[in-house]
Amino acid sequence: MYPEDLRYSSEHEWVRVEGNKARIGVTDYAQGELGDVVFVDLPSAGDTITAGQAFAVIESVKSVSDVYAPVSGTVVAVNDRLSDSPELINQSPYEDGWIVEVELSDPSEVNSLMTAAEYRASVEDEQAEG
């Protein structure tokens, strides 16, 4: 449910690091809470994103939600498939539903993100509270 090779933010984003690049998306838990995704407002290649700041917007049948950057960097790729098929976030949040890929400006930021086990515990706590 939460791939072990990813790192996770408390805002329910995931990061897959490969070298000095990081692919970012929203977790399976987040897409489930959002409901059916109908539109994704994406940043552009070349944009700079900053950890903790909103960089994209996901519209679902239930709500409109900001997506917060778990790491800082320059956008080097955008998942253009989401423009025509935003439902990929629901169907395949960790593979086909990724949002952006960034070149990390500070790779050490990844160390402050949760492991899969820590994220799983965080989600369980959130579900117990709410």
CSV table of C-alpha atoms in Angstrom, one decimal:
chain,number,residue,atom,x,y,z
A,1,MET,CA,0.0,0.0,0.0
A,2,TYR,CA,2.9,2.3,0.7
A,3,PRO,CA,6.0,1.4,-1.3
A,4,GLU,CA,9.1,0.9,0.8
A,5,ASP,CA,11.4,2.7,-1.7
A,6,LEU,CA,9.6,6.1,-1.3
A,7,ARG,CA,9.7,8.8,1.3
A,8,TYR,CA,6.5,10.5,2.5
A,9,SER,CA,5.4,13.9,3.7
A,10,SER,CA,2.8,14.7,6.4
A,11,GLU,CA,0.7,16.3,3.7
A,12,HIS,CA,0.4,12.9,1.9
A,13,GLU,CA,2.9,13.4,-0.9
A,14,TRP,CA,5.5,10.8,-1.9
A,15,VAL,CA,9.0,11.2,-3.3
A,16,ARG,CA,11.0,8.7,-5.4
A,17,VAL,CA,14.6,9.8,-5.5
A,18,GLU,CA,16.9,8.7,-8.4
A,19,GLY,CA,20.3,10.4,-8.3
A,20,ASN,CA,19.7,14.2,-7.9
A,21,LYS,CA,16.2,14.0,-9.2
A,22,ALA,CA,12.9,13.3,-7.4
A,23,ARG,CA,9.6,12.3,-8.8
A,24,ILE,CA,6.6,13.5,-6.7
A,25,GLY,CA,3.0,12.4,-6.4
A,26,VAL,CA,0.2,12.0,-3.9
A,27,THR,CA,-0.2,8.8,-1.9
A,28,ASP,CA,-2.9,6.2,-2.2
A,29,TYR,CA,-4.4,7.4,1.1
A,30,ALA,CA,-4.6,11.0,-0.3
A,31,GLN,CA,-6.2,9.9,-3.6
A,32,GLY,CA,-8.8,7.9,-1.6
A,33,GLU,CA,-9.6,10.9,0.6
A,34,LEU,CA,-9.9,13.2,-2.5
A,35,GLY,CA,-12.3,10.9,-4.4
A,36,ASP,CA,-12.5,10.9,-8.2
A,37,VAL,CA,-9.9,13.3,-9.6
A,38,VAL,CA,-11.3,15.4,-12.4
A,39,PHE,CA,-8.6,18.0,-13.1
A,40,VAL,CA,-4.9,18.7,-12.1
A,41,ASP,CA,-3.4,22.2,-12.4
A,42,LEU,CA,0.2,21.5,-13.1
A,43,PRO,CA,3.3,23.7,-12.8
A,44,SER,CA,5.6,24.1,-15.9
A,45,ALA,CA,9.0,22.7,-16.6
A,46,GLY,CA,11.6,25.2,-15.4
A,47,ASP,CA,9.4,26.3,-12.4
A,48,THR,CA,11.1,26.3,-9.0
A,49,ILE,CA,9.2,24.6,-6.1
A,50,THR,CA,10.0,25.1,-2.5
A,51,ALA,CA,9.5,22.5,0.3
A,52,GLY,CA,6.3,23.2,2.2
A,53,GLN,CA,4.8,25.4,-0.5
A,54,ALA,CA,1.9,24.5,-2.8
A,55,PHE,CA,3.0,23.8,-6.4
A,56,ALA,CA,-0.1,22.1,-7.9
A,57,VAL,CA,-3.8,21.8,-7.4
A,58,ILE,CA,-6.0,18.7,-7.6
A,59,GLU,CA,-9.7,19.1,-8.2
A,60,SER,CA,-11.9,16.1,-7.4
A,61,VAL,CA,-15.6,15.5,-7.2
A,62,LYS,CA,-15.4,16.3,-3.5
A,63,SER,CA,-13.0,19.2,-3.2
A,64,VAL,CA,-10.1,21.3,-4.5
A,65,SER,CA,-6.8,20.6,-2.8
A,66,ASP,CA,-3.3,22.0,-3.0
A,67,VAL,CA,-0.4,19.7,-3.5
A,68,TYR,CA,2.6,20.7,-1.3
A,69,ALA,CA,6.2,20.2,-2.3
A,70,PRO,CA,7.9,17.7,0.0
A,71,VAL,CA,11.3,18.8,-1.4
A,72,SER,CA,12.8,21.9,-3.1
A,73,GLY,CA,14.0,22.0,-6.7
A,74,THR,CA,13.5,22.9,-10.3
A,75,VAL,CA,10.8,21.2,-12.3
A,76,VAL,CA,12.4,19.1,-15.1
A,77,ALA,CA,9.4,17.1,-16.1
A,78,VAL,CA,5.6,17.3,-15.8
A,79,ASN,CA,3.2,14.4,-16.2
A,80,ASP,CA,1.3,15.8,-19.1
A,81,ARG,CA,-0.8,12.6,-19.2
A,82,LEU,CA,-2.7,14.1,-16.2
A,83,SER,CA,-4.1,16.8,-18.4
A,84,ASP,CA,-6.2,14.3,-20.4
A,85,SER,CA,-6.4,11.6,-17.8
A,86,PRO,CA,-6.5,13.1,-14.3
A,87,GLU,CA,-8.0,9.8,-13.0
A,88,LEU,CA,-4.5,8.3,-13.3
A,89,ILE,CA,-3.9,9.8,-9.8
A,90,ASN,CA,-6.7,7.5,-8.5
A,91,GLN,CA,-5.8,4.5,-10.6
A,92,SER,CA,-2.1,4.4,-10.2
A,93,PRO,CA,-0.9,7.0,-7.6
A,94,TYR,CA,2.7,5.6,-7.4
A,95,GLU,CA,3.4,4.8,-11.1
A,96,ASP,CA,1.3,6.5,-13.8
A,97,GLY,CA,-0.2,9.2,-11.6
A,98,TRP,CA,3.0,11.0,-10.6
A,99,ILE,CA,2.8,14.8,-10.9
A,100,VAL,CA,6.3,16.3,-11.4
A,101,GLU,CA,10.0,15.4,-11.5
A,102,VAL,CA,12.4,17.9,-10.0
A,103,GLU,CA,16.1,18.4,-9.9
A,104,LEU,CA,16.8,18.6,-6.1
A,105,SER,CA,18.3,21.9,-4.9
A,106,ASP,CA,19.0,20.3,-1.5
A,107,PRO,CA,19.1,16.5,-1.5
A,108,SER,CA,19.3,16.4,2.3
A,109,GLU,CA,15.7,17.5,2.5
A,110,VAL,CA,14.7,14.0,1.7
A,111,ASN,CA,16.1,12.8,5.0
A,112,SER,CA,13.4,14.8,6.9
A,113,LEU,CA,10.6,12.9,5.1
A,114,MET,CA,9.0,9.8,6.6
A,115,THR,CA,9.8,6.2,5.7
A,116,ALA,CA,7.0,3.9,4.6
A,117,ALA,CA,6.6,2.5,8.1
A,118,GLU,CA,6.6,6.0,9.7
A,119,TYR,CA,4.0,7.2,7.1
A,120,ARG,CA,1.8,4.1,7.7
A,121,ALA,CA,1.8,4.8,11.4
A,122,SER,CA,1.0,8.5,10.8
A,123,VAL,CA,-2.0,7.5,8.6
A,124,GLU,CA,-3.2,5.0,11.2
A,125,ASP,CA,-3.1,7.8,13.8
A,126,GLU,CA,-5.0,10.1,11.5
A,127,GLN,CA,-7.7,7.6,10.9
A,128,ALA,CA,-8.0,6.8,14.6
A,129,GLU,CA,-8.5,10.5,15.4
A,130,GLY,CA,-11.0,11.1,12.7
